[in-house]
XYZ file of C-alpha atoms in Angstrom:
501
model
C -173.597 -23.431 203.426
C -172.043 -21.590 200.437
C -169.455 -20.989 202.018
C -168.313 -24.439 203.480
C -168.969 -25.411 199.915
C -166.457 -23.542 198.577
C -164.006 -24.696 201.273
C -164.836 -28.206 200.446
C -164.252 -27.400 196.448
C -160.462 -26.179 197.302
C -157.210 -27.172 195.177
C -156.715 -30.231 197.842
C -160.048 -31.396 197.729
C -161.105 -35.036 196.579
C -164.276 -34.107 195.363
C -165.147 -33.469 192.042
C -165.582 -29.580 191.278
C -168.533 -29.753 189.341
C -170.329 -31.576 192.469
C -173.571 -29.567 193.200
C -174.783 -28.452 196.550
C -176.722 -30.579 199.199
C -179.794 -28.311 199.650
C -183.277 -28.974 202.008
C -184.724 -30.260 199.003
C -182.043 -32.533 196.963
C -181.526 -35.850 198.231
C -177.577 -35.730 197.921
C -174.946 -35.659 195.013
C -175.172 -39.204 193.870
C -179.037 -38.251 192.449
C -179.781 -36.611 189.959
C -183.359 -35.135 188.738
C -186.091 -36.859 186.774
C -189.103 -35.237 186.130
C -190.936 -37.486 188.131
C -188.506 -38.073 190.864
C -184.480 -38.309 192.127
C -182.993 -41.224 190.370
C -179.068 -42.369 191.547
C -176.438 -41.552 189.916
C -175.195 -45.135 187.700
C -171.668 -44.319 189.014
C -172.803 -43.652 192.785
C -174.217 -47.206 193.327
C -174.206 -46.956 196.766
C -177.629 -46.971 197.658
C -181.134 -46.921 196.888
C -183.462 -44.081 195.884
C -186.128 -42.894 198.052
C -188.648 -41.328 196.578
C -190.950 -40.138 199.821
C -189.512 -36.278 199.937
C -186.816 -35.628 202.680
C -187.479 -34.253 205.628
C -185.006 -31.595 206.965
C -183.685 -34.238 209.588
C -182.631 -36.484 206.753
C -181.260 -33.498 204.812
C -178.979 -32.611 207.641
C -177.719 -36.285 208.079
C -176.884 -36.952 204.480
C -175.411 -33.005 204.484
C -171.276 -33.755 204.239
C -169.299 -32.352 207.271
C -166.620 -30.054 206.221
C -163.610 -29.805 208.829
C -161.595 -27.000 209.040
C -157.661 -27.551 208.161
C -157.023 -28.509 204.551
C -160.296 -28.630 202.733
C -161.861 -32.294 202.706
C -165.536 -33.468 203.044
C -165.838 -36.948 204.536
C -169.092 -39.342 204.444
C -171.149 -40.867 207.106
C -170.529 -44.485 206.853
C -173.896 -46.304 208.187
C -173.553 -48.344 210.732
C -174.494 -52.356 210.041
C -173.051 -55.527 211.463
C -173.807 -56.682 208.293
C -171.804 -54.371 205.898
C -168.768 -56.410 205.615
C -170.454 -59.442 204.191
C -168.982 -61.094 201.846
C -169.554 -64.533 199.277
C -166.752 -67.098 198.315
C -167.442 -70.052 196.116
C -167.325 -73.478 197.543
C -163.997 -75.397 196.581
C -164.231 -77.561 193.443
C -164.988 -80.922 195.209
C -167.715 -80.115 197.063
C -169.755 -79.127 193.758
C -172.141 -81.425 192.530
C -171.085 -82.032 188.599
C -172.972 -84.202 185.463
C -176.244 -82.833 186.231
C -178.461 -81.794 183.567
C -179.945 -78.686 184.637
C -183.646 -78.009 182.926
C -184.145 -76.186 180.016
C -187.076 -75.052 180.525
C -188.149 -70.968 179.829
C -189.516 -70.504 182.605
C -188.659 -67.933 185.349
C -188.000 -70.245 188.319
C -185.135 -70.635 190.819
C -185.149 -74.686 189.648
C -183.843 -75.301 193.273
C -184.716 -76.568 196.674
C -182.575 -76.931 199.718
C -183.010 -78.001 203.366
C -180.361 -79.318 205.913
C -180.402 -82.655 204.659
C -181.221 -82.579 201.005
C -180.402 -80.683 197.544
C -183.297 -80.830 194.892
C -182.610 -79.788 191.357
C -185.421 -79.844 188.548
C -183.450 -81.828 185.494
C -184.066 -82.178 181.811
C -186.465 -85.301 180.557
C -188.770 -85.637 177.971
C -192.190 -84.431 179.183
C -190.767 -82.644 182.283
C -191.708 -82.826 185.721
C -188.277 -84.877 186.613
C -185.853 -83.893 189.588
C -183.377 -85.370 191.080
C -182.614 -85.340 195.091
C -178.995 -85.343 196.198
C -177.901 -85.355 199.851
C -175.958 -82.839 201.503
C -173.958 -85.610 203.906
C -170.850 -87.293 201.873
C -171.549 -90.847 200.786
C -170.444 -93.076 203.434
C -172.583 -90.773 205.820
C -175.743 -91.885 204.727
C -177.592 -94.386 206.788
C -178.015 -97.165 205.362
C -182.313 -97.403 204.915
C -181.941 -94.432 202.697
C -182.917 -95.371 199.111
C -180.513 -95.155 196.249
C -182.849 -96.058 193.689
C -184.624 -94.383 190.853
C -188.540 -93.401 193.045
C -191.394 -94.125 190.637
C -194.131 -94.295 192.529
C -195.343 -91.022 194.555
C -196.953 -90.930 197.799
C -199.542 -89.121 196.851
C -200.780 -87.241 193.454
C -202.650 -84.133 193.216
C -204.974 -83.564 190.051
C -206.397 -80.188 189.922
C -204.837 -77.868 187.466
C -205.656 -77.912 183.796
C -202.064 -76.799 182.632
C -198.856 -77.097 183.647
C -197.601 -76.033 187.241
C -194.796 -73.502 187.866
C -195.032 -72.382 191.499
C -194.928 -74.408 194.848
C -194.705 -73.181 198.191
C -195.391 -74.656 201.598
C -197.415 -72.969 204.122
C -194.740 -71.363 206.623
C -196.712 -72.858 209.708
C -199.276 -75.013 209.266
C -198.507 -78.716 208.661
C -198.894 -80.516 204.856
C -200.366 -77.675 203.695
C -199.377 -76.789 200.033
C -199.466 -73.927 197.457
C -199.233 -74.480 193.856
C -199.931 -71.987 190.514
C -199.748 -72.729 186.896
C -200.511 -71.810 183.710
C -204.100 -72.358 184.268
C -204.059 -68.534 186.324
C -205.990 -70.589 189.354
C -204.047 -70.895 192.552
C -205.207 -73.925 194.981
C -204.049 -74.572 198.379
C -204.160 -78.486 199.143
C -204.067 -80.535 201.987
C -200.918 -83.252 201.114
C -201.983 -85.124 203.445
C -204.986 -86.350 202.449
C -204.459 -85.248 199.013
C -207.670 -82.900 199.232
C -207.900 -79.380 197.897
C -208.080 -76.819 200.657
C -209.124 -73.756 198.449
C -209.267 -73.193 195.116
C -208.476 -69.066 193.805
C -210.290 -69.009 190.654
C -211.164 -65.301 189.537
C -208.201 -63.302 190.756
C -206.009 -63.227 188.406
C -206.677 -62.650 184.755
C -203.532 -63.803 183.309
C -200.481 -65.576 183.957
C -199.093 -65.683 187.530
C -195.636 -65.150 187.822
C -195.191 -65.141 192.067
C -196.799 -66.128 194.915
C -195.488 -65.638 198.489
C -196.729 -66.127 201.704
C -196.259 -64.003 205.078
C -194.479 -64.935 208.335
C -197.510 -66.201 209.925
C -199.187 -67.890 206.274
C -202.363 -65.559 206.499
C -201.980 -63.705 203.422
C -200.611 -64.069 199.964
C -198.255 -61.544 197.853
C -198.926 -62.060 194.193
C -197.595 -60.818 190.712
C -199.294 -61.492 187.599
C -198.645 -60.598 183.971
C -201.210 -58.079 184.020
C -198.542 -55.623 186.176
C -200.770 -56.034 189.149
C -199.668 -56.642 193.004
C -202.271 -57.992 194.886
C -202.203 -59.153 198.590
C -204.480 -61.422 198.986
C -206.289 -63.227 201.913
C -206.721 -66.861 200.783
C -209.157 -68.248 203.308
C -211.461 -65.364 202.631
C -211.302 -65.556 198.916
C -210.705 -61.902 198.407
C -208.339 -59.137 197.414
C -207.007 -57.178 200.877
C -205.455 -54.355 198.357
C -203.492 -54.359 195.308
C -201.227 -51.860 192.895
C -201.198 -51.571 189.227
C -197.947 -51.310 187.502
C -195.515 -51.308 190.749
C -193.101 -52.072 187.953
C -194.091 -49.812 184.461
C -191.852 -52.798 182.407
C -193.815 -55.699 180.829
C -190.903 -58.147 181.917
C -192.091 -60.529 184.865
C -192.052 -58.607 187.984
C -191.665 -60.271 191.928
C -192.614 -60.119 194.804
C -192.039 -61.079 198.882
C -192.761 -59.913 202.263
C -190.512 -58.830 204.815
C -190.379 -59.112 208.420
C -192.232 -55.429 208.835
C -194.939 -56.524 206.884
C -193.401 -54.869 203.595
C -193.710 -56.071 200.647
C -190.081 -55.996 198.164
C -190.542 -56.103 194.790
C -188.113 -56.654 191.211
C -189.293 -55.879 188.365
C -187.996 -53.481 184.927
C -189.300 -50.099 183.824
C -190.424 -49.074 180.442
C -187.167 -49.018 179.527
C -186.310 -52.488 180.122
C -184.668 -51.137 182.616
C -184.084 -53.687 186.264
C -185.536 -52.230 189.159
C -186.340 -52.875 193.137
C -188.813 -51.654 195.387
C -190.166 -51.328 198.865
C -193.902 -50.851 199.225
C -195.878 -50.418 202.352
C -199.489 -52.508 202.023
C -200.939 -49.854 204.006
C -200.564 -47.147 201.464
C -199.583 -48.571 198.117
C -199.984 -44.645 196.079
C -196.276 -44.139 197.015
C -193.188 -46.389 197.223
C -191.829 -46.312 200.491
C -187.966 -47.060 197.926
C -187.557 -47.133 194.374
C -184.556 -47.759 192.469
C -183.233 -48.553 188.832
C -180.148 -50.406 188.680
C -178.893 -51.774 185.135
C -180.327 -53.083 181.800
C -180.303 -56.475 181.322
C -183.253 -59.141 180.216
C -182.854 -61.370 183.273
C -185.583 -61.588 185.744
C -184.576 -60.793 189.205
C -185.109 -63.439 191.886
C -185.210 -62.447 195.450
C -184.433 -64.672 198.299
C -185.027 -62.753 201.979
C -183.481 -63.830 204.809
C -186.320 -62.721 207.804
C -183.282 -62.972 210.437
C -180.789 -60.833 209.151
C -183.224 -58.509 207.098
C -180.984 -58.833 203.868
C -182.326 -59.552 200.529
C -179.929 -61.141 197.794
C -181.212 -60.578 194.505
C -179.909 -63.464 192.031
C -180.937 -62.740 188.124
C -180.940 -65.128 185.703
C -178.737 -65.427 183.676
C -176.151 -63.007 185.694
C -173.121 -63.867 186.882
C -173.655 -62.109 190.293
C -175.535 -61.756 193.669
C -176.011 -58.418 194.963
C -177.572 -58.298 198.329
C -179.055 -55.439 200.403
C -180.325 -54.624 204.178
C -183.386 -53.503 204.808
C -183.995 -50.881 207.723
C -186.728 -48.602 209.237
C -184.351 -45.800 208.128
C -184.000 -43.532 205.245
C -183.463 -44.534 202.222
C -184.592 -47.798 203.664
C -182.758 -50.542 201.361
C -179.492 -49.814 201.813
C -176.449 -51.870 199.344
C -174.339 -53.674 200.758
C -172.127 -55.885 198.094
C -171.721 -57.815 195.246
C -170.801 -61.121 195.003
C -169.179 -61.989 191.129
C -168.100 -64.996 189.382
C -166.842 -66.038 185.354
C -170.029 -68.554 184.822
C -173.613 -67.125 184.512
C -176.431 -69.045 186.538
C -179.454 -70.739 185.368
C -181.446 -71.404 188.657
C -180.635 -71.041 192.723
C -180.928 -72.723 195.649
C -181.133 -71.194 199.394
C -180.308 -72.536 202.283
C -182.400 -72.607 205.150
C -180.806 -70.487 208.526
C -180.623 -73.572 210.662
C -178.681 -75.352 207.785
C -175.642 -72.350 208.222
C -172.782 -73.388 209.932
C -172.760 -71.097 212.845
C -169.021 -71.210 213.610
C -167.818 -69.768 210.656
C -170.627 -66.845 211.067
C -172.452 -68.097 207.959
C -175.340 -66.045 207.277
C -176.217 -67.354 204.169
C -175.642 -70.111 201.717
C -176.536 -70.494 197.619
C -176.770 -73.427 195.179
C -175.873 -71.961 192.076
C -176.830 -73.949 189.125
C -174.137 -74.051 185.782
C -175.407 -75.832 183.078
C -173.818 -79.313 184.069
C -173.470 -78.474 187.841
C -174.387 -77.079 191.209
C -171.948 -74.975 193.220
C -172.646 -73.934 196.579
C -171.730 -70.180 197.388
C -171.114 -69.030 201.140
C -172.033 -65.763 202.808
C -170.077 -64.654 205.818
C -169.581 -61.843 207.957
C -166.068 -61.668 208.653
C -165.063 -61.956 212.952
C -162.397 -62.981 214.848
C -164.320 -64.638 217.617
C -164.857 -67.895 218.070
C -167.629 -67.954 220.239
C -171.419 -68.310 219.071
C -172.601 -64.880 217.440
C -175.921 -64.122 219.184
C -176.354 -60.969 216.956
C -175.826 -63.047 213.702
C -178.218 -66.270 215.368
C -181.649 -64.865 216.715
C -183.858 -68.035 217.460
C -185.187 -68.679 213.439
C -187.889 -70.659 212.294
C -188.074 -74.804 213.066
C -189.160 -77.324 211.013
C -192.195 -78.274 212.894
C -195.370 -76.986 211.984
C -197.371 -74.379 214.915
C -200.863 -75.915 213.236
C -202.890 -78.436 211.661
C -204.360 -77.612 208.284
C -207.893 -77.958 209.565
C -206.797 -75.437 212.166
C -205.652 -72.965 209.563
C -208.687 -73.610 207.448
C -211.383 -73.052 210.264
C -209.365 -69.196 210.572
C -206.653 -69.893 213.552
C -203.208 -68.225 212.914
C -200.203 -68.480 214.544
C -196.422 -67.516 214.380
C -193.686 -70.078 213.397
C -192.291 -72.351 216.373
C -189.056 -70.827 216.579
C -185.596 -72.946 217.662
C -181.914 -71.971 218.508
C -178.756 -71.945 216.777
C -176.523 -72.011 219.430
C -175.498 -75.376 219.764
C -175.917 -76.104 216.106
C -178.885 -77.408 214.571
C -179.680 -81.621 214.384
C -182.425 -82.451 212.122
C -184.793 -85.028 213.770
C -184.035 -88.574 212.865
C -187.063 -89.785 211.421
C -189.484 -87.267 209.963
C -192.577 -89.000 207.651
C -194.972 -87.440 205.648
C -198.071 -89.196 206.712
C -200.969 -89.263 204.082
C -204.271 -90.316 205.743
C -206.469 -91.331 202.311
C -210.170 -90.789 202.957
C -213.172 -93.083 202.235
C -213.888 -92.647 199.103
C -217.723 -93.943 199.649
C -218.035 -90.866 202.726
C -218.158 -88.663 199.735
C -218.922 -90.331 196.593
C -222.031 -92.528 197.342
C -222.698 -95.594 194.714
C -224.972 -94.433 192.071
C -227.391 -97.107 190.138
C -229.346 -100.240 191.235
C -228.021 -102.460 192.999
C -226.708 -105.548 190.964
C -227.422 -109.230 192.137
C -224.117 -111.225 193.538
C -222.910 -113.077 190.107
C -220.387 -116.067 189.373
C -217.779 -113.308 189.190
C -218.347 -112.313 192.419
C -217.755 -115.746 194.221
C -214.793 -116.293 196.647
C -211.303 -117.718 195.333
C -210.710 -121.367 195.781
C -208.302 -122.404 198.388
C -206.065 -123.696 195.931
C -205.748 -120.407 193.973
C -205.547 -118.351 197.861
C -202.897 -121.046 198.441
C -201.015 -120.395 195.221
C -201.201 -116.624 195.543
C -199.988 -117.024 199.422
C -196.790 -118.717 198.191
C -196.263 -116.705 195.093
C -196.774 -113.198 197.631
C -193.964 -115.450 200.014
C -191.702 -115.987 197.278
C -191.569 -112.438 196.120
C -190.979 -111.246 199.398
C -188.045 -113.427 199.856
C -186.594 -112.087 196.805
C -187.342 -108.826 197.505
C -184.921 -108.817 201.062
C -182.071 -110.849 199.457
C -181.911 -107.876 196.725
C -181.628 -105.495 200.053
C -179.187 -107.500 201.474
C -177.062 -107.356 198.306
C -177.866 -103.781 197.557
C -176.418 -103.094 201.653
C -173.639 -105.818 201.154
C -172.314 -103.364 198.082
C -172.690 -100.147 199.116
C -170.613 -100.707 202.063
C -167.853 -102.341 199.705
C -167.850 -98.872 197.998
C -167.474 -97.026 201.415
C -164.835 -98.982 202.219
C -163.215 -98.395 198.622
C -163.905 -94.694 198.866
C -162.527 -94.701 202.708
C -159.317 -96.608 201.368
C -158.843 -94.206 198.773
C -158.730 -91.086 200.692
């Protein structure tokens, strides 16, 4: 091994002379040693660090091959359809400008997508506002669809005691909902009958900062500001097993599972250092990957694409995505590329798969926030066929739910009702939430004496049901005419808009 190492440092060589050997025990040349563990090398940022010790099989893959001839050592290059991935911004017009992006200090992705629709949280006075924007150009959209300032909500749900930070829908069952706050209670609700499922009181001490669900919604991943990661199984009420300080740093750490039932993980070290890792639920003493990779105060947001196995981690505040694959092989989170632009970002949006556009091998799609607007960013893999990709497009997860909530509740599980990509997707026509509001006297008896029938309590006249018939008729009337007008001028401006183009 000396030897060929002394070939490979020769006068022709490309490799730096100072390079040290590739022994059983060192992990390669781009690591160096900590006292704790091999850390990369800031200027090798090609991959992660694995911190499990090397066997002698993985010592002998990463070993260089030296060739005989004029001395040169050449890398392995792994193997992934995915390596070649690249991001391009959206062109200028299909940006969504004048929107007021929140202010608010918290560390959220302020962003929803789906097929059809683009939700953004905005600034207003008291918060809670957002405004939904649809995907489909103007003269597109049917014309039932409302283009009026909603009020009124379908249904409220009262529970939490501060304000709320964290929603997330249950990946199978139907209506069922997740929200977290300030209050450090989680509660899972029932949206369509506006009733709380379960209510996670005594977990977490202090703030929570994540909370994500697994493929199949039967446990929770959480991160709290106390530097613990707990997974937790929500219809049992308790912890299934948990890891103090994944992340040494006091910064606010996240967390999400991937499709091998690992849980990834962003958080910063003691040094304020950013850093990822891989951690195996089973066995949470040792990270299966750990791996520092700059200084910087944003938090880092992971979004995980199940199909592909990439994660794209978006931090606030940067002007860049990087994104990674992870693989059942050493070092297990392997870099793939960055994606950079001029403008920093302030929230993110991500697409579901079935929203890509499968022939232009669109793996992934981002709604970068700006301060005044929304920019969508494309990920593709770069090939020259025109035909549908079947190793880009596995069958991915539907919009229609595999359960009922009461299902869920009473302990059924079940995997997501998957659908195919092949001949593009087409969202359902008409898709209602439907909120079935319970008797309010089936739980909440009337309390007191009964009270004798008074003058109050006497029937209207049938002059004053008469008056209120007409009045109820007259509003009505009024009420289509202004639908007729509001119809009669929005297809004046499609016209206009069609003319102009």
């Amino acid at each position: 091994m000396a030897a060929a190492a002394g070939a490979a440092a020769a006068p022709g060589s490309r490799e730096p002379q100072d390079r040290p050997e590739c022994g059983a025990g060192h992990p390669g040349p781009r690591y160096y040693r900590h006292p704790e563990r091999w850390l990369l090398r800031p200027e090798a940022f090609l991959g992660p660090l694995r911190t499990r010790a090397p066997s002698a099989e993985d010592s002998q893959r990463e070993r260089p091959a030296a060739r005989s001839g004029p001395a040169m050592s050449r890398r392995v290059v792994r193997q992934s359809k995915f390596r070649h991935v690249f991001g391009q911004a959206a062109k200028a017009d299909q940006a969504y400008e004048d929107i007021r992006v929140s202010k608010v200090t918290w560390d959220s992705s302020f962003c929803a997508v789906n097929p059809k629709f683009l939700a953004i949280i905005v600034e207003a006075g008291g918060g809670g506002a957002f405004i939904v924007l649809p995907l489909a150009k103007v003269w597109q959209i049917p014309d039932y669809t409302p283009m009026r300032n909603i009020t009124e909500p379908i249904i409220t749900l009262e529970g939490h005691s501060k304000r709320v930070g964290i929603l997330s829908w249950h990946p199978t069952a139907r209506n069922v909902l997740l929200s977290a706050g300030g209050d450090n209670v989680i509660i899972i609700w029932n949206v369509g009958t506006g009733e709380v499922l379960l209510s996670l009181d005594d977990m977490h001490p202090d703030v929570i900062h994540s909370v994500c669900w697994n493929s199949n919604g039967s446990l929770l991943a959480t991160t709290c500001k106390d530097k613990t990661l707990r997974i937790i199984d929500p219809r049992k009420g308790q912890v299934v097993a948990e890891r103090f300080a994944a992340h040494e740093g006091m910064r606010p750490m996240r967390a999400v599972f991937t499709r091998q039932g690992h849980i990834f993980t962003t958080g910063f070290t003691r040094m304020s250092q950013r850093e990822l890792g891989l951690w195996d639920p089973n066995n949470f003493e040792e990270p299966v990957a750990l791996q520092e990779m700059d200084t910087s105060n944003g938090v880092l947001l992971p979004f995980y694409d199940p199909d592909s196995s990439i994660v794209y981690l978006c931090g606030k505040g940067d002007s860049s995505i990087r994104y990674f694959e992870i693989t059942d092989e050493p070092p297990f989170v392997h870099y793939l590329n960055t994606f950079s632009s001029k403008e920093p970002q302030r929230g993110m949006g991500f697409m579901p798969k079935r929203g890509l556009d499968v022939s232009k091998c669109e793996i992934a799609r981002f709604y970068k926030l700006h301060e005044r607007k929304c920019e969508p960013i494309i990920m593709t893999v770069p090939r020259k066929s025109d035909l549908f990709q079947d190793d880009l497009y596995p069958d991915t997860p539907g919009p229609e739910p595999a359960l009922e909530a009461d299902e869920w509740l009473s302990g059924q599980d079940a995997e997501p009702v998957l659908i195919s990509l092949r001949d593009g997707y087409v969202p359902p026509k008409h898709r209602e939430l439907r909120v079935t509001k319970r008797n309010i006297l089936d739980v909440r008896p009337p309390s007191g004496p009964r009270r004798s029938q008074s003058a109050s309590d006497a029937p209207l006249s049938q002059h004053t049901l008469e008056t209120l018939l007409e009045e109820i008729k007259a509003l009505r009337e009024r009420v289509q005419a202004q639908e007729q007008r509001i119809t009669a001028l929005e297809n004046m401006l499609c016209e206009l808009v069609d003319g102009t183009d």
